[in-house]
XYZ file of N, CA, C and O in Angstrom:
788
model
N 15.440 -39.769 -11.047
C 15.887 -40.398 -9.823
C 15.090 -39.910 -8.618
O 15.019 -40.597 -7.617
N 14.505 -38.725 -8.714
C 13.721 -38.211 -7.588
C 12.241 -38.546 -7.704
O 11.506 -38.439 -6.735
N 11.794 -38.936 -8.906
C 10.391 -39.229 -9.148
C 10.256 -40.692 -9.503
O 10.937 -41.176 -10.411
N 9.364 -41.385 -8.807
C 9.159 -42.803 -9.061
C 8.451 -43.010 -10.398
O 7.757 -42.119 -10.900
N 8.621 -44.187 -10.961
C 7.906 -44.565 -12.188
C 6.624 -45.274 -11.798
O 6.632 -46.043 -10.867
N 5.521 -45.063 -12.456
C 5.352 -44.058 -13.489
C 5.415 -42.651 -12.893
O 5.002 -42.419 -11.756
N 5.946 -41.713 -13.663
C 6.122 -40.351 -13.168
C 4.750 -39.710 -12.908
O 3.877 -39.725 -13.763
N 4.625 -39.179 -11.687
C 3.353 -38.562 -11.290
C 3.587 -37.117 -10.889
O 4.412 -36.832 -10.020
N 2.851 -36.230 -11.541
C 2.851 -34.819 -11.161
C 1.693 -34.615 -10.193
O 0.549 -34.927 -10.498
N 2.020 -34.132 -9.028
C 1.010 -33.875 -8.011
C 0.722 -32.374 -7.982
O 1.550 -31.581 -7.547
N -0.435 -31.996 -8.490
C -0.787 -30.581 -8.575
C -1.246 -30.096 -7.207
O -2.148 -30.664 -6.591
N -0.584 -29.036 -6.736
C -0.915 -28.428 -5.452
C -1.352 -26.996 -5.721
O -0.532 -26.152 -6.066
N -2.633 -26.745 -5.610
C -3.146 -25.397 -5.789
C -2.866 -24.568 -4.542
O -3.253 -24.949 -3.442
N -2.189 -23.440 -4.732
C -1.824 -22.564 -3.612
C -2.373 -21.158 -3.892
O -1.632 -20.277 -4.315
N -3.673 -20.961 -3.654
C -4.321 -19.696 -4.019
C -4.028 -18.562 -3.031
O -4.935 -17.977 -2.440
N -2.765 -18.249 -2.885
C -2.324 -17.195 -1.959
C -2.515 -15.830 -2.605
O -2.181 -15.636 -3.769
N -3.000 -14.891 -1.817
C -3.154 -13.525 -2.295
C -2.661 -12.497 -1.280
O -2.731 -11.304 -1.526
N -2.119 -12.957 -0.161
C -1.767 -12.060 0.943
C -0.385 -11.438 0.830
O -0.054 -10.531 1.576
N 0.438 -11.921 -0.097
C 1.800 -11.426 -0.210
C 1.930 -10.143 -1.008
O 3.021 -9.608 -1.145
N 0.817 -9.653 -1.531
C 0.817 -8.423 -2.323
C -0.588 -7.817 -2.233
O -1.504 -8.450 -1.740
N -0.795 -6.592 -2.706
C -2.047 -5.896 -2.431
C -3.193 -6.127 -3.414
O -4.284 -5.579 -3.210
N -3.007 -6.923 -4.453
C -4.041 -7.035 -5.483
C -4.853 -8.315 -5.350
O -4.305 -9.394 -5.168
N -6.145 -8.197 -5.503
C -7.042 -9.350 -5.482
C -6.987 -10.017 -6.860
O -6.865 -9.349 -7.870
N -7.066 -11.314 -6.883
C -7.130 -12.042 -8.142
C -6.066 -13.101 -8.307
O -6.256 -14.055 -9.056
N -4.942 -12.944 -7.627
C -3.891 -13.956 -7.772
C -4.363 -15.307 -7.234
O -3.863 -16.345 -7.659
N -5.330 -15.273 -6.341
C -5.859 -16.518 -5.785
C -6.687 -17.297 -6.813
O -7.030 -18.452 -6.573
N -6.999 -16.701 -7.956
C -7.719 -17.408 -9.016
C -6.794 -18.257 -9.882
O -7.267 -19.020 -10.725
N -5.485 -18.094 -9.700
C -4.513 -18.779 -10.552
C -4.724 -20.276 -10.692
O -4.785 -20.794 -11.816
N -4.831 -21.026 -9.584
C -4.979 -22.474 -9.733
C -6.207 -22.883 -10.548
O -6.110 -23.746 -11.427
N -7.346 -22.267 -10.292
C -8.549 -22.651 -11.043
C -8.438 -22.243 -12.502
O -8.847 -22.986 -13.399
N -7.842 -21.081 -12.773
C -7.695 -20.632 -14.163
C -6.767 -21.556 -14.953
O -7.019 -21.854 -16.119
N -5.695 -22.025 -14.322
C -4.776 -22.927 -15.011
C -5.432 -24.280 -15.286
O -5.226 -24.864 -16.347
N -6.219 -24.752 -14.342
C -6.948 -26.010 -14.585
C -7.943 -25.838 -15.740
O -8.035 -26.687 -16.617
N -8.682 -24.726 -15.723
C -9.651 -24.461 -16.790
C -8.970 -24.351 -18.148
O -9.567 -24.683 -19.177
N -7.746 -23.871 -18.177
C -7.002 -23.700 -19.431
C -6.392 -25.012 -19.938
O -5.741 -25.017 -20.979
N -6.597 -26.119 -19.212
C -6.140 -27.417 -19.705
C -4.849 -27.944 -19.116
O -4.179 -28.780 -19.729
N -4.475 -27.498 -17.931
C -3.225 -27.940 -17.318
C -3.136 -29.460 -17.210
O -2.120 -30.056 -17.586
N -4.186 -30.104 -16.728
C -4.147 -31.551 -16.525
C -3.965 -32.293 -17.848
O -3.157 -33.227 -17.951
N -4.692 -31.867 -18.866
C -4.583 -32.494 -20.181
C -3.197 -32.301 -20.770
O -2.607 -33.232 -21.334
N -2.658 -31.103 -20.610
C -1.314 -30.831 -21.136
C -0.278 -31.718 -20.469
O 0.619 -32.262 -21.136
N -0.366 -31.863 -19.165
C 0.590 -32.711 -18.456
C 0.466 -34.170 -18.878
O 1.473 -34.850 -19.117
N -0.754 -34.656 -18.978
C -0.933 -36.070 -19.346
C -0.484 -36.311 -20.787
O 0.016 -37.393 -21.102
N -0.613 -35.309 -21.664
C -0.155 -35.481 -23.044
C 1.367 -35.580 -23.132
O 1.907 -36.065 -24.124
N 2.054 -35.148 -22.089
C 3.510 -35.266 -22.023
C 3.963 -36.593 -21.394
O 5.144 -36.819 -21.209
N 2.997 -37.431 -21.055
C 3.312 -38.745 -20.510
C 3.294 -38.833 -18.996
O 3.679 -39.858 -18.425
N 2.864 -37.781 -18.322
C 2.805 -37.795 -16.864
C 1.457 -38.303 -16.385
O 0.420 -38.018 -17.000
N 1.475 -39.029 -15.295
C 0.242 -39.287 -14.547
C -0.006 -38.024 -13.745
O 0.921 -37.368 -13.304
N -1.259 -37.679 -13.527
C -1.591 -36.433 -12.849
C -2.462 -36.723 -11.640
O -3.504 -37.360 -11.745
N -1.993 -36.253 -10.492
C -2.778 -36.316 -9.262
C -3.195 -34.873 -8.948
O -2.355 -34.047 -8.613
N -4.467 -34.571 -9.086
C -4.948 -33.208 -8.860
C -5.510 -33.117 -7.455
O -6.596 -33.609 -7.172
N -4.759 -32.481 -6.573
C -5.165 -32.325 -5.174
C -6.095 -31.126 -5.022
O -6.020 -30.179 -5.797
N -6.934 -31.129 -3.991
C -7.729 -29.926 -3.723
C -6.797 -28.763 -3.384
O -5.713 -28.955 -2.844
N -7.229 -27.557 -3.724
C -6.444 -26.374 -3.373
C -6.257 -26.296 -1.866
O -7.149 -26.678 -1.096
N -5.118 -25.769 -1.437
C -4.885 -25.525 -0.022
C -5.877 -24.464 0.441
O -6.179 -23.522 -0.286
N -6.371 -24.633 1.643
C -7.427 -23.748 2.160
C -6.814 -22.647 3.005
O -6.802 -22.715 4.236
N -6.312 -21.624 2.345
C -5.689 -20.514 3.054
C -6.714 -19.681 3.830
O -6.359 -19.037 4.811
N -7.966 -19.697 3.407
C -9.011 -18.950 4.131
C -9.199 -19.527 5.539
O -9.333 -18.794 6.507
N -9.228 -20.851 5.639
C -9.377 -21.483 6.964
C -8.164 -21.199 7.832
O -8.293 -20.988 9.039
N -6.988 -21.194 7.227
C -5.779 -20.864 7.981
C -5.883 -19.443 8.505
O -5.587 -19.169 9.668
N -6.348 -18.525 7.653
C -6.499 -17.117 8.066
C -7.479 -16.987 9.229
O -7.241 -16.229 10.178
N -8.568 -17.735 9.169
C -9.580 -17.664 10.228
C -9.095 -18.280 11.533
O -9.598 -17.946 12.599
N -8.114 -19.175 11.451
C -7.613 -19.836 12.660
C -6.616 -18.981 13.440
O -6.266 -19.305 14.570
N -6.161 -17.876 12.852
C -5.176 -17.024 13.517
C -5.895 -16.083 14.472
O -6.826 -15.392 14.088
N -5.446 -16.057 15.688
C -6.042 -15.199 16.717
C -5.928 -13.730 16.312
O -4.861 -13.266 15.894
N -7.015 -12.990 16.457
C -7.016 -11.581 16.043
C -6.010 -10.755 16.826
O -5.486 -9.764 16.323
N -5.676 -11.162 18.055
C -4.688 -10.425 18.842
C -3.298 -10.486 18.213
O -2.477 -9.592 18.385
N -3.019 -11.569 17.498
C -1.695 -11.724 16.899
C -1.424 -10.703 15.805
O -0.279 -10.339 15.557
N -2.481 -10.225 15.158
C -2.268 -9.280 14.066
C -1.590 -7.997 14.545
O -0.911 -7.335 13.776
N -1.751 -7.666 15.804
C -1.098 -6.460 16.352
C 0.413 -6.619 16.411
O 1.142 -5.631 16.522
N 0.918 -7.859 16.306
C 2.364 -8.100 16.381
C 3.038 -7.988 15.019
O 4.265 -8.029 14.941
N 2.256 -7.869 13.943
C 2.860 -7.820 12.608
C 3.687 -6.558 12.397
O 3.422 -5.519 12.992
N 4.668 -6.682 11.537
C 5.565 -5.582 11.226
C 5.154 -4.944 9.905
O 4.720 -5.643 8.986
N 5.357 -3.647 9.764
C 4.996 -2.962 8.517
C 5.942 -3.319 7.375
O 5.599 -3.150 6.207
N 7.123 -3.836 7.701
C 8.070 -4.197 6.647
C 7.913 -5.657 6.190
O 8.670 -6.145 5.366
N 6.898 -6.345 6.726
C 6.567 -7.711 6.307
C 5.049 -7.849 6.388
O 4.510 -8.497 7.280
N 4.362 -7.217 5.444
C 2.900 -7.138 5.480
C 2.257 -8.517 5.397
O 2.667 -9.350 4.608
N 1.250 -8.718 6.224
C 0.485 -9.971 6.260
C 1.375 -11.185 6.536
O 1.111 -12.289 6.062
N 2.426 -10.976 7.317
C 3.368 -12.074 7.563
C 2.717 -13.265 8.262
O 3.126 -14.398 8.032
N 1.726 -13.026 9.087
C 1.041 -14.145 9.738
C 0.335 -15.016 8.707
O 0.457 -16.246 8.725
N -0.402 -14.384 7.810
C -1.134 -15.134 6.788
C -0.185 -15.833 5.828
O -0.355 -17.013 5.530
N 0.804 -15.095 5.359
C 1.776 -15.686 4.435
C 2.553 -16.796 5.140
O 2.710 -17.896 4.602
N 3.026 -16.521 6.338
C 3.842 -17.501 7.058
C 3.112 -18.788 7.385
O 3.623 -19.881 7.141
N 1.897 -18.673 7.918
C 1.132 -19.879 8.256
C 0.741 -20.655 6.995
O 0.803 -21.884 6.966
N 0.348 -19.917 5.948
C 0.001 -20.579 4.688
C 1.201 -21.276 4.074
O 1.092 -22.411 3.593
N 2.353 -20.614 4.090
C 3.555 -21.205 3.504
C 4.079 -22.388 4.318
O 4.640 -23.321 3.754
N 3.869 -22.344 5.611
C 4.281 -23.505 6.421
C 3.460 -24.725 6.019
O 4.000 -25.826 5.857
N 2.170 -24.530 5.834
C 1.303 -25.631 5.394
C 1.737 -26.114 4.008
O 1.853 -27.328 3.773
N 1.998 -25.189 3.103
C 2.451 -25.552 1.763
C 3.760 -26.322 1.831
O 3.929 -27.344 1.139
N 4.697 -25.880 2.647
C 5.984 -26.574 2.774
C 5.787 -28.010 3.235
O 6.448 -28.929 2.731
N 4.885 -28.221 4.183
C 4.609 -29.578 4.675
C 4.067 -30.467 3.554
O 4.469 -31.631 3.419
N 3.158 -29.918 2.742
C 2.561 -30.693 1.643
C 3.612 -31.012 0.576
O 3.707 -32.141 0.097
N 4.413 -30.017 0.217
C 5.455 -30.226 -0.797
C 6.466 -31.273 -0.331
O 6.831 -32.187 -1.080
N 6.894 -31.156 0.915
C 7.857 -32.131 1.448
C 7.282 -33.543 1.404
O 7.969 -34.496 1.013
N 6.024 -33.697 1.788
C 5.392 -35.027 1.783
C 5.305 -35.592 0.362
O 5.562 -36.794 0.148
N 4.955 -34.763 -0.601
C 4.877 -35.242 -1.990
C 6.240 -35.718 -2.484
O 6.354 -36.757 -3.134
N 7.286 -34.957 -2.187
C 8.630 -35.359 -2.605
C 9.065 -36.654 -1.929
O 9.691 -37.507 -2.559
N 8.743 -36.810 -0.666
C 9.115 -38.036 0.032
C 8.360 -39.244 -0.514
O 8.831 -40.375 -0.408
N 7.195 -38.991 -1.129
C 6.427 -40.053 -1.771
C 6.811 -40.216 -3.248
O 6.113 -40.882 -3.997
N 7.916 -39.563 -3.647
C 8.479 -39.678 -4.999
C 7.541 -39.165 -6.090
O 7.554 -39.649 -7.213
N 6.719 -38.171 -5.729
C 5.889 -37.496 -6.728
C 6.461 -36.103 -6.973
O 7.027 -35.496 -6.073
N 6.258 -35.599 -8.175
C 6.739 -34.272 -8.540
C 5.681 -33.238 -8.141
O 4.590 -33.233 -8.703
N 5.990 -32.381 -7.178
C 4.985 -31.382 -6.770
C 4.970 -30.216 -7.762
O 5.981 -29.552 -7.972
N 3.830 -29.997 -8.380
C 3.658 -28.868 -9.283
C 2.756 -27.868 -8.558
O 1.548 -28.073 -8.439
N 3.364 -26.825 -8.041
C 2.648 -25.843 -7.230
C 2.173 -24.732 -8.145
O 2.967 -24.119 -8.856
N 0.859 -24.479 -8.140
C 0.290 -23.408 -8.949
C -0.380 -22.402 -8.023
O -1.142 -22.763 -7.139
N -0.022 -21.160 -8.206
C -0.545 -20.097 -7.330
C -1.243 -19.049 -8.140
O -1.481 -19.210 -9.313
N -1.557 -18.134 -7.421
C -1.161 -17.590 -6.163
C -0.012 -16.591 -6.416
O 0.676 -16.617 -7.417
N 0.123 -15.654 -5.473
C 1.203 -14.681 -5.617
C 2.550 -15.316 -5.281
O 2.626 -16.444 -4.796
N 3.614 -14.588 -5.573
C 4.966 -15.129 -5.459
C 5.383 -15.479 -4.042
O 6.381 -16.171 -3.855
N 4.655 -15.028 -3.034
C 5.036 -15.381 -1.667
C 4.967 -16.888 -1.440
O 5.625 -17.400 -0.539
N 4.203 -17.614 -2.276
C 4.152 -19.073 -2.107
C 5.505 -19.715 -2.341
O 5.735 -20.853 -1.935
N 6.417 -18.968 -2.969
C 7.776 -19.490 -3.150
C 8.452 -19.798 -1.832
O 9.314 -20.671 -1.754
N 8.062 -19.101 -0.768
C 8.634 -19.393 0.564
C 8.280 -20.820 0.968
O 9.147 -21.599 1.358
N 7.009 -21.180 0.844
C 6.573 -22.528 1.216
C 7.034 -23.585 0.242
O 7.470 -24.669 0.635
N 6.937 -23.276 -1.046
C 7.354 -24.245 -2.069
C 8.815 -24.613 -1.897
O 9.175 -25.794 -1.824
N 9.656 -23.589 -1.836
C 11.094 -23.827 -1.758
C 11.498 -24.427 -0.408
O 12.358 -25.307 -0.353
N 10.868 -23.993 0.672
C 11.187 -24.564 1.988
C 10.875 -26.058 2.014
O 11.664 -26.856 2.533
N 9.738 -26.453 1.441
C 9.399 -27.878 1.395
C 10.377 -28.681 0.574
O 10.782 -29.782 0.940
N 10.785 -28.123 -0.563
C 11.769 -28.795 -1.418
C 13.104 -28.933 -0.692
O 13.713 -30.006 -0.678
N 13.550 -27.849 -0.055
C 14.847 -27.881 0.628
C 14.840 -28.805 1.842
O 15.874 -29.401 2.166
N 13.701 -28.965 2.503
C 13.641 -29.916 3.619
C 13.767 -31.344 3.112
O 14.424 -32.176 3.737
N 13.157 -31.640 1.979
C 13.210 -32.997 1.429
C 14.517 -33.267 0.691
O 15.028 -34.379 0.722
N 15.039 -32.233 0.013
C 16.240 -32.378 -0.804
C 17.127 -31.148 -0.602
O 17.120 -30.222 -1.409
N 17.895 -31.131 0.484
C 18.665 -29.931 0.861
C 19.664 -29.438 -0.178
O 19.996 -28.260 -0.203
N 20.146 -30.306 -1.052
C 21.149 -29.900 -2.033
C 20.533 -29.510 -3.374
O 21.166 -29.629 -4.413
N 19.313 -29.031 -3.323
C 18.593 -28.648 -4.533
C 19.204 -27.413 -5.189
O 19.598 -26.471 -4.512
N 19.240 -27.429 -6.508
C 19.575 -26.253 -7.293
C 18.292 -25.647 -7.816
O 17.319 -26.357 -8.087
N 18.250 -24.341 -7.940
C 17.025 -23.641 -8.335
C 17.275 -22.848 -9.613
O 18.284 -22.150 -9.731
N 16.336 -22.977 -10.556
C 16.300 -22.105 -11.728
C 15.106 -21.191 -11.504
O 13.972 -21.637 -11.494
N 15.377 -19.897 -11.277
C 14.332 -18.921 -10.950
C 14.063 -18.084 -12.190
O 14.906 -17.295 -12.606
N 12.892 -18.282 -12.804
C 12.532 -17.566 -14.018
C 11.570 -16.451 -13.623
O 10.411 -16.706 -13.276
N 12.061 -15.219 -13.659
C 11.269 -14.091 -13.173
C 11.950 -12.798 -13.614
O 13.159 -12.776 -13.830
N 11.191 -11.745 -13.684
C 11.778 -10.429 -13.976
C 12.451 -9.846 -12.743
O 13.246 -8.921 -12.843
N 12.135 -10.402 -11.575
C 12.682 -9.893 -10.311
C 13.391 -11.013 -9.561
O 12.990 -12.167 -9.633
N 14.396 -10.644 -8.807
C 15.194 -11.649 -8.073
C 14.473 -12.172 -6.833
O 14.819 -13.220 -6.321
N 13.471 -11.461 -6.331
C 12.733 -11.865 -5.126
C 13.670 -12.134 -3.948
O 13.452 -13.035 -3.148
N 14.706 -11.321 -3.859
C 15.736 -11.437 -2.833
C 15.521 -10.482 -1.659
O 16.390 -10.368 -0.802
N 14.405 -9.777 -1.633
C 14.171 -8.844 -0.535
C 14.025 -9.575 0.787
O 13.638 -10.746 0.837
N 14.331 -8.870 1.836
C 14.014 -9.270 3.205
C 13.219 -8.100 3.767
O 13.175 -7.028 3.164
N 12.582 -8.264 4.914
C 11.843 -7.126 5.460
C 12.699 -5.869 5.603
O 12.218 -4.768 5.340
N 13.948 -6.035 5.965
C 14.823 -4.876 6.152
C 15.152 -4.173 4.838
O 15.429 -2.975 4.827
N 15.129 -4.888 3.725
C 15.480 -4.328 2.421
C 14.285 -3.801 1.636
O 14.434 -2.958 0.768
N 13.112 -4.348 1.912
C 11.942 -4.076 1.089
C 11.420 -2.652 1.266
O 11.246 -2.177 2.390
N 11.155 -2.007 0.157
C 10.551 -0.673 0.213
C 9.053 -0.749 0.478
O 8.479 0.130 1.093
N 8.401 -1.816 -0.013
C 6.948 -1.934 0.109
C 6.501 -2.770 1.300
O 5.394 -2.594 1.792
N 7.334 -3.712 1.752
C 6.924 -4.644 2.791
C 6.074 -5.789 2.263
O 5.628 -6.639 3.025
N 5.836 -5.831 0.950
C 5.057 -6.911 0.355
C 5.904 -8.174 0.266
O 6.987 -8.164 -0.302
N 5.381 -9.250 0.809
C 6.170 -10.473 0.929
C 6.346 -11.232 -0.376
O 7.166 -12.141 -0.450
N 5.610 -10.852 -1.426
C 5.798 -11.549 -2.697
C 7.166 -11.258 -3.309
O 7.587 -11.971 -4.226
N 7.873 -10.279 -2.802
C 9.229 -9.999 -3.262
C 10.299 -10.597 -2.373
O 11.480 -10.270 -2.517
N 9.912 -11.507 -1.462
C 10.853 -12.014 -0.467
C 11.119 -13.523 -0.476
O 11.884 -13.987 0.365
N 10.541 -14.325 -1.371
C 10.730 -15.776 -1.184
C 12.176 -16.245 -1.182
O 12.553 -17.051 -0.331
N 12.999 -15.750 -2.091
C 14.402 -16.176 -2.103
C 15.147 -15.526 -0.941
O 15.933 -16.172 -0.252
N 14.888 -14.261 -0.701
C 15.564 -13.552 0.386
C 15.335 -14.184 1.750
O 16.232 -14.224 2.594
N 14.133 -14.716 1.972
C 13.834 -15.320 3.269
C 14.487 -16.691 3.448
O 14.615 -17.170 4.568
N 14.904 -17.312 2.334
C 15.483 -18.653 2.428
C 16.963 -18.711 2.064
O 17.602 -19.748 2.245
N 17.517 -17.611 1.565
C 18.919 -17.606 1.160
C 19.830 -17.594 2.391
O 19.672 -16.750 3.277
N 20.748 -18.512 2.429
C 21.714 -18.595 3.529
C 22.432 -17.263 3.669
O 22.956 -16.706 2.711
N 22.423 -16.706 4.893
C 23.138 -15.481 5.186
C 22.392 -14.189 4.936
O 22.893 -13.126 5.274
N 21.192 -14.237 4.353
C 20.473 -12.992 4.077
C 19.537 -12.582 5.216
O 19.624 -11.477 5.707
N 18.632 -13.434 5.581
C 17.669 -13.109 6.636
C 17.876 -14.065 7.800
O 17.635 -15.254 7.677
N 18.337 -13.541 8.902
C 18.617 -14.403 10.054
C 17.678 -14.145 11.225
O 17.894 -14.664 12.306
N 16.642 -13.357 11.008
C 15.778 -12.957 12.111
C 14.361 -13.518 11.987
O 13.408 -12.873 12.375
N 14.223 -14.713 11.454
C 12.898 -15.285 11.228
C 12.059 -15.351 12.505
O 10.842 -15.212 12.455
N 12.693 -15.568 13.635
C 11.946 -15.661 14.901
C 11.278 -14.337 15.249
O 10.336 -14.312 16.028
N 11.726 -13.254 14.662
C 11.163 -11.926 14.937
C 10.054 -11.544 13.953
O 9.457 -10.485 14.088
N 9.774 -12.391 12.978
C 8.754 -12.086 11.979
C 7.540 -12.971 12.259
O 7.593 -14.183 12.060
N 6.439 -12.381 12.742
C 5.259 -13.182 13.072
C 4.804 -14.042 11.890
O 4.668 -13.551 10.775
N 4.630 -15.323 12.156
C 4.214 -16.275 11.135
C 5.358 -17.044 10.511
O 5.161 -18.114 9.950
N 6.562 -16.499 10.584
C 7.714 -17.157 9.958
C 8.674 -17.752 10.979
O 9.792 -18.140 10.631
N 8.236 -17.874 12.199
C 9.086 -18.456 13.244
C 9.538 -19.873 12.897
O 10.606 -20.310 13.305
N 8.735 -20.583 12.124
C 9.077 -21.950 11.729
C 10.333 -22.014 10.856
O 10.916 -23.079 10.688
N 10.766 -20.872 10.325
C 11.995 -20.829 9.526
C 13.234 -20.489 10.349
O 14.329 -20.395 9.810
N 13.054 -20.274 11.646
C 14.179 -19.971 12.529
C 14.818 -21.285 13.001
O 14.153 -22.328 13.035
N 16.099 -21.257 13.354
C 16.711 -22.468 13.934
C 15.933 -22.901 15.178
O 15.485 -22.068 15.955
N 15.768 -24.193 15.334
C 15.005 -24.692 16.477
C 15.909 -24.862 17.697
O 17.132 -24.911 17.587
N 15.278 -24.961 18.848
C 16.011 -25.116 20.105
C 16.813 -26.416 20.160
O 17.817 -26.499 20.851
N 16.357 -27.444 19.414
C 17.061 -28.716 19.442
C 18.238 -28.771 18.466
O 18.865 -29.811 18.301
N 18.506 -27.638 17.807
C 19.646 -27.569 16.898
C 19.322 -27.928 15.456
O 20.218 -27.909 14.599
N 18.054 -28.264 15.171
C 17.672 -28.582 13.810
C 17.806 -27.336 12.946
O 17.277 -26.277 13.287
N 18.515 -27.483 11.837
C 18.709 -26.348 10.943
C 17.474 -26.163 10.064
O 16.935 -27.133 9.533
N 17.069 -24.929 9.865
C 15.939 -24.665 8.973
C 16.380 -24.776 7.508
O 17.582 -24.750 7.220
N 15.423 -24.902 6.602
C 15.795 -24.989 5.187
C 16.432 -23.699 4.704
O 15.919 -22.609 4.963
N 17.562 -23.816 4.035
C 18.252 -22.649 3.485
C 18.815 -22.999 2.111
O 19.306 -24.104 1.875
N 18.764 -22.012 1.228
C 19.319 -22.139 -0.108
C 20.714 -21.529 -0.103
O 20.902 -20.410 0.357
N 21.675 -22.273 -0.611
C 23.040 -21.760 -0.707
C 23.126 -20.778 -1.883
O 22.522 -21.009 -2.929
N 23.855 -19.691 -1.733
C 23.935 -18.683 -2.800
C 24.415 -19.218 -4.146
O 24.036 -18.697 -5.185
N 25.219 -20.288 -4.130
C 25.706 -20.831 -5.406
C 24.771 -21.890 -5.981
O 25.118 -22.586 -6.936
N 23.559 -21.991 -5.427
C 22.612 -23.016 -5.870
C 21.420 -22.437 -6.614
O 20.377 -23.080 -6.710
N 21.551 -21.220 -7.140
C 20.449 -20.609 -7.870
C 20.973 -19.937 -9.129
O 22.057 -19.380 -9.146
N 20.187 -20.064 -10.190
C 20.449 -19.410 -11.468
C 19.194 -18.622 -11.810
O 18.080 -19.125 -11.678
N 19.388 -17.385 -12.239
C 18.260 -16.534 -12.612
C 18.148 -16.456 -14.144
O 19.152 -16.327 -14.841
N 16.910 -16.477 -14.621
C 16.633 -16.275 -16.049
C 15.547 -15.195 -16.144
O 14.512 -15.272 -15.473
N 15.795 -14.179 -16.947
C 14.785 -13.162 -17.231
C 14.817 -11.935 -16.351
O 13.907 -11.113 -16.418
N 15.852 -11.780 -15.523
C 15.897 -10.618 -14.635
C 15.962 -9.326 -15.439
O 16.674 -9.227 -16.424
N 15.201 -8.330 -14.974
C 15.313 -7.009 -15.599
C 15.590 -5.925 -14.576
O 16.036 -4.858 -14.921
N 15.272 -6.168 -13.307
C 15.609 -5.178 -12.264
C 15.686 -5.847 -10.913
O 15.358 -6.942 -10.723
């Protein structure tokens, strides 16, 4: 009912690497394509629209160097993650409104902020099945490391993080002056599979 016929999977490469300290997560989209992602999807009966990867490097270069001084140590690289995820959210929302299934391939887990925000803007009553060893429920105040890859659910869960306007790059997740509510996941709308800690 949410995807038009013929069913089209719209691949969105999100080569984010700023949400954690290790280089290489940005290779995910190209590695999955090389491993046969498009062929596998088409063999399941899906039409496949393979979009160019999102250009997070250009987004990083567009951020004024003075803004980096405003970042918080409990939300590392929040400007890069926040601006990149805002762009991702816009793309995901547009794909859903065009009745295509957005298949987001990353990238570190911080892309969950943009992926889920875009889904919730297009379909606010979405239920989430989160398959991960970690709940990703951290907020800057809870995180021991400040790495944003542990925060995608925490930043979008209703009632957990209410200070988005204070986190550089994530201001777009704060309530707007015109009363527009930001995307939020209700606590009873998520199921976890595979949690170990």
